[in-house]
Tab-separated table of C-alpha atoms and ligand atoms in Angstrom:
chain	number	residue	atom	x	y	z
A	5	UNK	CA	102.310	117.814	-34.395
A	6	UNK	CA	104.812	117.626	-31.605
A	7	UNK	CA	107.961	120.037	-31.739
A	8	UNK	CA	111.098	119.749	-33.013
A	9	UNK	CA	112.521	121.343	-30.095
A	10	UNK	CA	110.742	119.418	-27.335
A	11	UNK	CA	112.007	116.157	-28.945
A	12	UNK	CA	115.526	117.554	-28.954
A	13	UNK	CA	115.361	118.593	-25.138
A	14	UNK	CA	113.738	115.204	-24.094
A	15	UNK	CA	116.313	113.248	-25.943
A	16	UNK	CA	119.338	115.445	-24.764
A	17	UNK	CA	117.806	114.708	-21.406
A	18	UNK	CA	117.047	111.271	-21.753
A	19	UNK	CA	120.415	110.198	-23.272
A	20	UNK	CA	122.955	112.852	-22.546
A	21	UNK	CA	124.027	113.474	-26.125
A	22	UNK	CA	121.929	115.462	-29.122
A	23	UNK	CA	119.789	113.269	-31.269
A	24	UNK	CA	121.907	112.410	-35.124
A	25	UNK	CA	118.169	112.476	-36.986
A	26	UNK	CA	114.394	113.208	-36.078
A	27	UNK	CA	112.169	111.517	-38.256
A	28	UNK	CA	108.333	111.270	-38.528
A	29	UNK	CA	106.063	108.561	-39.883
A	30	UNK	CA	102.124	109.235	-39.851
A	31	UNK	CA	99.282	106.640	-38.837
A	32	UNK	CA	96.914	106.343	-42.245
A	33	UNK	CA	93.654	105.984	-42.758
A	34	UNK	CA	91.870	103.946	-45.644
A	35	UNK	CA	89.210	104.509	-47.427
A	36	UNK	CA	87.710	101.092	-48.281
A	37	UNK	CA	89.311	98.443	-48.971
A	38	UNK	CA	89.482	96.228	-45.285
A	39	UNK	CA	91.438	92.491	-45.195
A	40	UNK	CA	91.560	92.744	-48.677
A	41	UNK	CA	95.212	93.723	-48.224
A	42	UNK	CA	96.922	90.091	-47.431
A	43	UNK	CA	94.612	88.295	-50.219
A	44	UNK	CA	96.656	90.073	-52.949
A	45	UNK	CA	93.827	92.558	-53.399
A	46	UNK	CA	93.372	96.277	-53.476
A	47	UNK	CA	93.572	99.260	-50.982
A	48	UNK	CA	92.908	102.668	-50.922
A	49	UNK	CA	94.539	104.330	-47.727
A	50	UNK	CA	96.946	107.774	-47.436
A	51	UNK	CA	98.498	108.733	-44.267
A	52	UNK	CA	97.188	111.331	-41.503
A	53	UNK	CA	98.376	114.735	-40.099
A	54	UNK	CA	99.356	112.904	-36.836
A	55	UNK	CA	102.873	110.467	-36.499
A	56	UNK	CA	105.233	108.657	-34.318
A	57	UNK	CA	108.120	110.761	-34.152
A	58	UNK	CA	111.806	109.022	-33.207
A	59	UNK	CA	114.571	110.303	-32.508
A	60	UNK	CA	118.022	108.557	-32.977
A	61	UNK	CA	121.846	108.871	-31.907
A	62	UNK	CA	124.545	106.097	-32.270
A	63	UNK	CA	126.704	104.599	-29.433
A	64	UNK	CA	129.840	103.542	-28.804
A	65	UNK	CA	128.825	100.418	-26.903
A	66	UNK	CA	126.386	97.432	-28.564
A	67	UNK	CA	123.548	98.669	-26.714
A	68	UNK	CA	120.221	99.628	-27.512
A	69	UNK	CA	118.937	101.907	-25.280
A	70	UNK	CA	115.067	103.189	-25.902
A	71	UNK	CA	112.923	105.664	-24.051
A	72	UNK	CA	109.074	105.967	-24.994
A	73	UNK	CA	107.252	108.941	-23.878
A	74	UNK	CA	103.624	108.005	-24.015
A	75	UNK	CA	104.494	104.763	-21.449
A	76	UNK	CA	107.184	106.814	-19.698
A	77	UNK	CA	109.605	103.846	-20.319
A	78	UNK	CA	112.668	102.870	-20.904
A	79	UNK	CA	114.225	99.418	-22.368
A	80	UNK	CA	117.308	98.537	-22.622
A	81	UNK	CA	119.136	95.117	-24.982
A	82	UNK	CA	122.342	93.949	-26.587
A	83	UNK	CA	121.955	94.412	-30.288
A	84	UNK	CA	122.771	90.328	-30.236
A	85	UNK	CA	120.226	89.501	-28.084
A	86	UNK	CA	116.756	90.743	-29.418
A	87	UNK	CA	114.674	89.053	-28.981
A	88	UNK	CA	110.600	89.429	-28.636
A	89	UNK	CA	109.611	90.643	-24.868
A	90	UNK	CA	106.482	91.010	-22.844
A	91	UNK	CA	106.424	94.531	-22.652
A	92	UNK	CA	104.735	95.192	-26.049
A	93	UNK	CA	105.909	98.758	-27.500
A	94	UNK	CA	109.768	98.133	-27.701
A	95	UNK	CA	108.901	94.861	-30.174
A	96	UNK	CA	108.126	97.517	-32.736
A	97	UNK	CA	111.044	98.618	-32.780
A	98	UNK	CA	113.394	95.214	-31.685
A	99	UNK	CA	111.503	93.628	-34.718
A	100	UNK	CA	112.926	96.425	-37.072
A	101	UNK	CA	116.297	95.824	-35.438
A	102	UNK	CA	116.128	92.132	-36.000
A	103	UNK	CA	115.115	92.750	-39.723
A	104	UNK	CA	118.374	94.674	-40.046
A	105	UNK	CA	120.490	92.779	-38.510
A	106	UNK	CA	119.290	89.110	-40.897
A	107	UNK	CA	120.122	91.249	-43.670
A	108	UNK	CA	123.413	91.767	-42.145
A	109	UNK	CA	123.563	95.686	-42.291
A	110	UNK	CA	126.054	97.520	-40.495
A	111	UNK	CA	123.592	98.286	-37.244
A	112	UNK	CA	125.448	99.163	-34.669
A	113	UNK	CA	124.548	100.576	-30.848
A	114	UNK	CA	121.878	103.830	-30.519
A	115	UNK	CA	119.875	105.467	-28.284
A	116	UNK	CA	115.812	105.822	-29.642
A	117	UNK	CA	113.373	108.482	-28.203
A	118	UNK	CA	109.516	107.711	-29.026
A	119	UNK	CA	106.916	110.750	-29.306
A	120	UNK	CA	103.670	110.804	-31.332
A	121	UNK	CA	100.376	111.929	-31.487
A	122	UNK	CA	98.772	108.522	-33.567
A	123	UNK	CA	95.676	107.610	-30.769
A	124	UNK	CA	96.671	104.309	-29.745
A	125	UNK	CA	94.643	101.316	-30.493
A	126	UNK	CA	92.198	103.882	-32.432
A	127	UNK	CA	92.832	101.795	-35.996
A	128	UNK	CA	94.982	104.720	-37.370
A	129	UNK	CA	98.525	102.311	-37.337
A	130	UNK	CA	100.293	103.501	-34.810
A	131	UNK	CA	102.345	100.644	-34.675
A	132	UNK	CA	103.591	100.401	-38.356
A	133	UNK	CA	104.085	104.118	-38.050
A	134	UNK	CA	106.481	103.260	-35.056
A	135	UNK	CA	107.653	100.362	-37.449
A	136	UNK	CA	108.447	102.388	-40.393
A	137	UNK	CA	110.106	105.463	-37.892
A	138	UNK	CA	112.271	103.163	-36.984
A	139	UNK	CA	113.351	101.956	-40.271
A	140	UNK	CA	113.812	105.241	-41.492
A	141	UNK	CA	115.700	106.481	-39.100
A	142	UNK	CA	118.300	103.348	-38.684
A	143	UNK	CA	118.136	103.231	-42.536
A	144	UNK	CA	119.831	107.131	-42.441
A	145	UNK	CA	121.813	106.918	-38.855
A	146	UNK	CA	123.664	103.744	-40.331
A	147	UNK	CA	123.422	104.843	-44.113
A	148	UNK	CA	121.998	101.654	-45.035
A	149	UNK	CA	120.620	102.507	-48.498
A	150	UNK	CA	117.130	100.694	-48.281
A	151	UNK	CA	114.565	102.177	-50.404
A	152	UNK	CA	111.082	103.491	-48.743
A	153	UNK	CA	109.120	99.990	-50.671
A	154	UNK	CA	111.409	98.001	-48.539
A	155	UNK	CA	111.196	99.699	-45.362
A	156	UNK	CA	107.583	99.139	-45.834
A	157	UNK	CA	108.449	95.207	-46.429
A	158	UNK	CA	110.723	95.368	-43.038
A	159	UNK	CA	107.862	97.219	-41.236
A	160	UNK	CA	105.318	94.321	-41.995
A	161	UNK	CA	107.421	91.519	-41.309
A	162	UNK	CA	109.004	93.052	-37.748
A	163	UNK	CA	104.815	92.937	-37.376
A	164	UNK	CA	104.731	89.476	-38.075
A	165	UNK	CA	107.563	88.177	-36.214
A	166	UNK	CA	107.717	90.266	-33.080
A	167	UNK	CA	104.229	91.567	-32.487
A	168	UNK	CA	102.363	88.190	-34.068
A	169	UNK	CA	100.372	89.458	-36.020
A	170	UNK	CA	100.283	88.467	-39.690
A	171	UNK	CA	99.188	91.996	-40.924
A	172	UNK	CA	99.500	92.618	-44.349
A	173	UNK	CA	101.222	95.612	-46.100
A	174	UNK	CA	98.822	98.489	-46.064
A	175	UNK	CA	99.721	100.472	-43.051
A	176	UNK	CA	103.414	100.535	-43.425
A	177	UNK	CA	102.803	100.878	-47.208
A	178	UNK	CA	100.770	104.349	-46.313
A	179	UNK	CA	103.135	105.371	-43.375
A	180	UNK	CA	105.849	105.577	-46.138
A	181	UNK	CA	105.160	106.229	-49.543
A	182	UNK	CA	101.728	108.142	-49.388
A	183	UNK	CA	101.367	111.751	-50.628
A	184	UNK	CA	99.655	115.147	-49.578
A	185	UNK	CA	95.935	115.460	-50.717
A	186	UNK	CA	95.833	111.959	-52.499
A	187	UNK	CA	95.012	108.516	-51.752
A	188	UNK	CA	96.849	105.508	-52.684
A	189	UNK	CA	95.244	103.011	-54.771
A	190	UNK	CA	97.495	100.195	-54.289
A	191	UNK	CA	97.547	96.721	-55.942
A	192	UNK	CA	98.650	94.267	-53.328
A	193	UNK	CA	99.770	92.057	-55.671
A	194	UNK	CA	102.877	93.583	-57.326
A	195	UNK	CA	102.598	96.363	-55.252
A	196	UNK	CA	102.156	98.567	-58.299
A	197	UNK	CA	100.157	102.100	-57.141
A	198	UNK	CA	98.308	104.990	-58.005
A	199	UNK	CA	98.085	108.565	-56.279
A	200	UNK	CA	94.473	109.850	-56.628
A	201	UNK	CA	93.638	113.203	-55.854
A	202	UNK	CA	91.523	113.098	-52.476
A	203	UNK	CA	88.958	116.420	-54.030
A	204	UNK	CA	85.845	116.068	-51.615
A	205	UNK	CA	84.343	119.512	-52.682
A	206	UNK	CA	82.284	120.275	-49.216
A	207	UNK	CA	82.970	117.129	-47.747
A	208	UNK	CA	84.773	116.180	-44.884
A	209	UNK	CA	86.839	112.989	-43.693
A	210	UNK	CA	85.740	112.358	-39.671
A	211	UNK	CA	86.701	109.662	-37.789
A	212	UNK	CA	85.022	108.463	-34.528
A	213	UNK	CA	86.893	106.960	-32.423
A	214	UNK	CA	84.918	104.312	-30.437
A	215	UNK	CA	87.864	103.773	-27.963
A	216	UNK	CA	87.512	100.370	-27.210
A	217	UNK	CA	90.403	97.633	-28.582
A	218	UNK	CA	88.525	94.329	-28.050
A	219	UNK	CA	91.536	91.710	-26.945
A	220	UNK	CA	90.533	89.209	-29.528
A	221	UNK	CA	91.552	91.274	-32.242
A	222	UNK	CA	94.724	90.330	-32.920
A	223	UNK	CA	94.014	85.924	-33.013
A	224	UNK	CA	90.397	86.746	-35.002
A	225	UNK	CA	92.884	88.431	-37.383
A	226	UNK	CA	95.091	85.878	-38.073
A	227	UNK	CA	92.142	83.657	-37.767
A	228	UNK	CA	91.006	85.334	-40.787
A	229	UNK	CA	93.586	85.249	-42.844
A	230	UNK	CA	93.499	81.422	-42.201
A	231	UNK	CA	90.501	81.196	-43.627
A	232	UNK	CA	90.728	82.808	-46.402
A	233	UNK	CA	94.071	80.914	-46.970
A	234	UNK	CA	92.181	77.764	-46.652
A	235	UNK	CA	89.491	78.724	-49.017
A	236	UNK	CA	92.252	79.559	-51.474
A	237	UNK	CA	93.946	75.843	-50.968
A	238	UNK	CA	90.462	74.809	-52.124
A	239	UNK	CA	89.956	76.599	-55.171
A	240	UNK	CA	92.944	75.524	-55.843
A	241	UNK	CA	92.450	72.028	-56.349
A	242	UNK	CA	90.524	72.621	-59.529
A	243	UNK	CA	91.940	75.841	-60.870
A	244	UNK	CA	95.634	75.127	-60.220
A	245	UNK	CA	96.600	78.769	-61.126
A	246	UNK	CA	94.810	80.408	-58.550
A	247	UNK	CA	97.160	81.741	-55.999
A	248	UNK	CA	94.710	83.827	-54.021
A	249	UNK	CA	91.712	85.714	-53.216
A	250	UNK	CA	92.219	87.812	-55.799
A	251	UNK	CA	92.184	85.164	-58.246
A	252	UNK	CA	88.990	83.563	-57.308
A	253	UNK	CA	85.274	84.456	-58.673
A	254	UNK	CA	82.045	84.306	-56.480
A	255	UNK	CA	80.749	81.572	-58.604
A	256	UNK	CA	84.409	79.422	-58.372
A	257	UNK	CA	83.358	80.053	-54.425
A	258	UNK	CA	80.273	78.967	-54.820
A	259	UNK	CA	81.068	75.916	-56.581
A	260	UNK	CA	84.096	74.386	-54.318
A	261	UNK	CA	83.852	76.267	-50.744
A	262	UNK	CA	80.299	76.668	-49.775
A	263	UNK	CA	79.822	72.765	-50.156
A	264	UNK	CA	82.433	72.157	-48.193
A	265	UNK	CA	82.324	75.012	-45.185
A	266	UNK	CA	79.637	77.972	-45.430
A	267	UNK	CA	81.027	80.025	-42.621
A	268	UNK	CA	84.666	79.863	-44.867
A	269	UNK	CA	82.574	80.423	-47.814
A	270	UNK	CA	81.276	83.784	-46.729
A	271	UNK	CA	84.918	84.925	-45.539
A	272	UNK	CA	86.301	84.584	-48.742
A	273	UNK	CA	83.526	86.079	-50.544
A	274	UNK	CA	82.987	89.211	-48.701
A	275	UNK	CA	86.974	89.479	-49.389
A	276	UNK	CA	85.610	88.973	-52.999
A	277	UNK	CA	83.363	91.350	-53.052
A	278	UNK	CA	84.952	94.027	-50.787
A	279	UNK	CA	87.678	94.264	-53.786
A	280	UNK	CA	84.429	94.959	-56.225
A	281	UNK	CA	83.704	97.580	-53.753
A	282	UNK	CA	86.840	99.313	-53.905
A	283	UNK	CA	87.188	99.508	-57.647
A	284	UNK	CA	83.322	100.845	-58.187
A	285	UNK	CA	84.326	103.482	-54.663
A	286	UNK	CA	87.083	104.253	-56.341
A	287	UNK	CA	86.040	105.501	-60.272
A	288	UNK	CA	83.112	107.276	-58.436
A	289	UNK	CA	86.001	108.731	-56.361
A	290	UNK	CA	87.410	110.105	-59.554
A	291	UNK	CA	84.488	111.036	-61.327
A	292	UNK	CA	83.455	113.220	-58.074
A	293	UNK	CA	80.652	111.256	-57.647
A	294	UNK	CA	80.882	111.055	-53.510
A	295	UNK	CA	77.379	109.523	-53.041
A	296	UNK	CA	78.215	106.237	-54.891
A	297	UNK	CA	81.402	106.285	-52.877
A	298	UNK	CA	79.346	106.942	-49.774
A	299	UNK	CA	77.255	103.883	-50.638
A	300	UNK	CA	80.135	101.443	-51.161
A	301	UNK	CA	81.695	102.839	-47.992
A	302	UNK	CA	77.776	101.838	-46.019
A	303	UNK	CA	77.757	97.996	-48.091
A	304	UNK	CA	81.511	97.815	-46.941
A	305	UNK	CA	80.568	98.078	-43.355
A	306	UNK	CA	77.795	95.739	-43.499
A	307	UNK	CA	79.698	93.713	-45.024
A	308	UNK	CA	82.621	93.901	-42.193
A	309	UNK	CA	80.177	93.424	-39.925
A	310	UNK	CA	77.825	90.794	-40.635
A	311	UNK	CA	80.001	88.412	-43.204
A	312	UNK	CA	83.740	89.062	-42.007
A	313	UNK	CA	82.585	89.314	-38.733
A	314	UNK	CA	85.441	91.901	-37.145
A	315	UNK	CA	82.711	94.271	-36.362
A	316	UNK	CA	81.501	95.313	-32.570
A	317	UNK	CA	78.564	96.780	-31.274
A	318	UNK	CA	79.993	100.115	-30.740
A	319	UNK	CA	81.146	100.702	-34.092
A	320	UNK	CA	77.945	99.342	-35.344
A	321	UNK	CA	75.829	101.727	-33.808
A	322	UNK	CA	77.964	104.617	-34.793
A	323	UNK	CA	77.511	103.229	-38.418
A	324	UNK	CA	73.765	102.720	-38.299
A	325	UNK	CA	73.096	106.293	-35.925
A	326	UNK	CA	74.961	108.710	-38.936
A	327	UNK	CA	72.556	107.117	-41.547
A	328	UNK	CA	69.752	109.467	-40.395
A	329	UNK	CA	71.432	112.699	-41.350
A	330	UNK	CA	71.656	113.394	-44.969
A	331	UNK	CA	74.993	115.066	-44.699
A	332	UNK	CA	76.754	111.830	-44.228
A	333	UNK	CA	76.911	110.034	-47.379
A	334	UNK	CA	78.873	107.229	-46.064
A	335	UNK	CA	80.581	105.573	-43.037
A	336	UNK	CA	82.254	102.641	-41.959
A	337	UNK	CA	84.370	100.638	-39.237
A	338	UNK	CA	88.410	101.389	-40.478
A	339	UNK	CA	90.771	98.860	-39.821
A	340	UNK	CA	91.561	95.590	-38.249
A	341	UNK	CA	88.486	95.979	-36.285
A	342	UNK	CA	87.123	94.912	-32.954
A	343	UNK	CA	87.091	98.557	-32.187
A	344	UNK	CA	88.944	101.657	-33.071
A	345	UNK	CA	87.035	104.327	-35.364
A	346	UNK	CA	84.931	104.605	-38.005
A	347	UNK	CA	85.497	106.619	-40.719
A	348	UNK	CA	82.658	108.924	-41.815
A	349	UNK	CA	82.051	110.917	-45.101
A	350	UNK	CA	80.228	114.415	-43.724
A	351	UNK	CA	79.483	117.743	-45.553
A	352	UNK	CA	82.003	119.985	-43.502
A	353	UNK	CA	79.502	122.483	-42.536
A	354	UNK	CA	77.678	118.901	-40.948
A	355	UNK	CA	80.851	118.225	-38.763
A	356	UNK	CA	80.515	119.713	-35.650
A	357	UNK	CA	76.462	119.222	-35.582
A	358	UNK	CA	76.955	115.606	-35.743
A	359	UNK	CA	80.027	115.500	-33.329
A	360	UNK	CA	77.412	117.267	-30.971
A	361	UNK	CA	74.623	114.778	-31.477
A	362	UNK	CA	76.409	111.706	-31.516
A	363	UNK	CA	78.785	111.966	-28.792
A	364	UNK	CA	76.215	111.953	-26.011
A	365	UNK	CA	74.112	109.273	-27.349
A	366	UNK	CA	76.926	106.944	-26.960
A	367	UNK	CA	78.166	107.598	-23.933
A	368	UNK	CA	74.698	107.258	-23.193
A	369	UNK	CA	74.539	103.809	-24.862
A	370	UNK	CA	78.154	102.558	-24.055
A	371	UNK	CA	78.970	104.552	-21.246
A	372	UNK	CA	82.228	105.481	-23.313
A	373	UNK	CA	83.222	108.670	-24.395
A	374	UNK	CA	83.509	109.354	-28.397
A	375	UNK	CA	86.479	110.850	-29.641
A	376	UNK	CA	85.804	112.405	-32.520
A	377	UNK	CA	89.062	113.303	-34.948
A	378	UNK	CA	89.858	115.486	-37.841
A	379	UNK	CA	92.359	114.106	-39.912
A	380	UNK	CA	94.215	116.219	-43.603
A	381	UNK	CA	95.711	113.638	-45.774
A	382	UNK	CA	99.596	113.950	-45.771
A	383	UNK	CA	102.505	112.883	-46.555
A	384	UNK	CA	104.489	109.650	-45.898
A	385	UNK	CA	107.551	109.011	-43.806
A	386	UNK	CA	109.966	112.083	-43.679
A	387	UNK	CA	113.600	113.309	-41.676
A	388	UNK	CA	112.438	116.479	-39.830
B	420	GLA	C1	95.212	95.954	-40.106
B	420	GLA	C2	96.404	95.340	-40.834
B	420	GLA	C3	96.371	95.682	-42.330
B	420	GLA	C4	95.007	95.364	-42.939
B	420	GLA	C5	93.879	95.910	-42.073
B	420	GLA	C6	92.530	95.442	-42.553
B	420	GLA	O1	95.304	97.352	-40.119
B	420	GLA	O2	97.608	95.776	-40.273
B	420	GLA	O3	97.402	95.014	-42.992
B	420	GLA	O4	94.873	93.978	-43.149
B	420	GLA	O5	94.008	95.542	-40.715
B	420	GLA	O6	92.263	95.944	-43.798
């Protein structure tokens, strides 16, 4: 949580004037459900207790003027001429910007102050919680009456055509709409949703962050989605109505894509499966049956790692070290992948015990340090 009060004195610093709005939009995390997202299929994320906070005053001038506070920069561009640049964090934010402004909204000049306390490159969506800041706080300085789905919608695509990466929407989704103490079970496909209550009785929700960001991640992703794109296009040809993943059976897999490309074959059906996961996760979820949803959590990681392939070594050894204790009834990479954290199901009286035997043993290993983080299911996007 980072104060009200030392966002207003930074801004007034930064830019001279006091900031119009302060909004704040949390990272998320997701309980299984991974690259199922962008094949039409399910998710089951909610946001976190820590956010990218911006803060937002209009000028007189066509400028947009931005300050971030965990780079220490600034970044200044005409409103006409955004464009994608080098530096990486403003395109966030430009990509927003350029959203509005092909809708044709009434954007105008502003100043923008970024604060947050989202790890970066931990898996927790710092970016789309930058993304759908942004949106939130344009979409109230310049009363531009978009509704939270859509800000989601703007989030994702600013992803796709500033940052390159052709994310789908889960992260934005959660950054906005989720809800205190639930997860969403979302449906991809309409984008029809569910809150469920998160009730883990004396269980805990631990992430571990392995803090390494492997640079592949971001092609492998899109490489990915490719494939499973492709595998659809296949299908296709004999079953004319399927449209994607979540259309397809193992056995229609089996039938047209494994003759024709195994590696492709075993993309699309772990995406297959991982929705399977989900649903039988997510009734043992709501019957408080947290061992079951430990297990699918365990089969979702192998699954991550040794069929989808976005796995790494560190996050595979936190995976396999927790299954010793007793207390942890599941745990999995979260995410993209390629690094980040993994996100561990532990009786709470477990937590700090584990957090003291694990956290040597892979510096040990890795010679990285583990950050270990607590996170309380919250709500979405919000003016402070
Ligand atoms: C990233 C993307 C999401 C989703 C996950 C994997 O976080 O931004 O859209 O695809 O990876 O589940």
């Amino acid at each position: 949580m980072i104060a009200k009060q030392q966002i207003e004195e930074r801004f007034t610093t930064l830019f001279h004037t006091n900031p119009a709005h302060i909004v704040r939009s949390p990272g998320r995390i997701n309980i299984i459900g991974e690259h199922t997202d962008y094949n039409e299929g399910f998710v089951l994320p909610t946001a976190i207790d820590k956010a990218i906070y911006v803060a937002v005053s209009k000028r007189e001038d066509n400028l947009i003027e931005l300050y971030a506070e965990d780079f220490q920069a600034s970044f200044e561009v005409a409103l006409d001429a955004i464009q994608p640049v080098e530096q990486g964090w403003p395109n966030y934010i430009l990509g927003v910007v350029n959203q509005l402004v092909e809708r044709r909204l009434p954007v105008g000049g502003f100043n923008l102050y970024v604060n947050g306390d989202v790890p970066l490159g931990a898996g927790l969506s710092s970016s789309a919680a930058l993304e759908c800041a942004t949106g939130f706080a344009l979409n109230v300085l310049f009363d531009l009456q978009i509704e939270r789905m859509e800000l989601a919608k703007i989030g994702q695509l600013a992803e796709h055509t500033f940052a390159g990466v052709n994310c789908g929407i889960m992260d934005q989704f959660a950054s906005v709409m989720s809800k205190a103490n639930h997860v969403i079970k979302l449906d991809c496909r309409d984008l029809s949703f569910d809150y469920k209550p998160l009730e883990l009785g004396e269980y805990a929700i631990l992430l571990l962050n392995t803090n390494v960001k492997h640079s592949l991640a971001s092609s492998a992703y899109n490489d990915r989605r490719a494939s499973c794109e492709k595998g659809v296009a296949i299908v296709k040809e004999h079953h004319p109505q399927v449209n994607s993943l979540r259309d397809v059976s193992v056995e229609m897999l089996d039938e047209f894509v494994k003759p024709v490309d195994q590696d492709m074959y075993i993309k699309c059906r772990f995406v297959v499966q991982e929705n399977e996961r989900l649903n039988a996760a997510c009734n043992a979820l709501e019957a408080g049956d947290l061992e079951t949803l430990g297990q699918e959590m365990f089969k979702a990681h192998m699954g991550l790692s040794q069929e989808y392939e976005v796995s790494c070594d560190e996050l595979d050894f936190l995976v396999e070290y927790v299954k010793q204790f007793p207390e942890v009834l599941g745990a999995r990479m979260m995410g993209g992948g390629f690094g980040g954290c993994t996100i561990n199901l532990v009786k709470t009286s477990f937590v700090d015990l584990l957090i003291e035997r694990i956290t040597p043993v892979y510096k040990n290993k890795f010679e990285l340090d583990l950050t270990a983080i607590n996170v309380v299911p919250s709500d979405g996007t919000s003016l402070m």
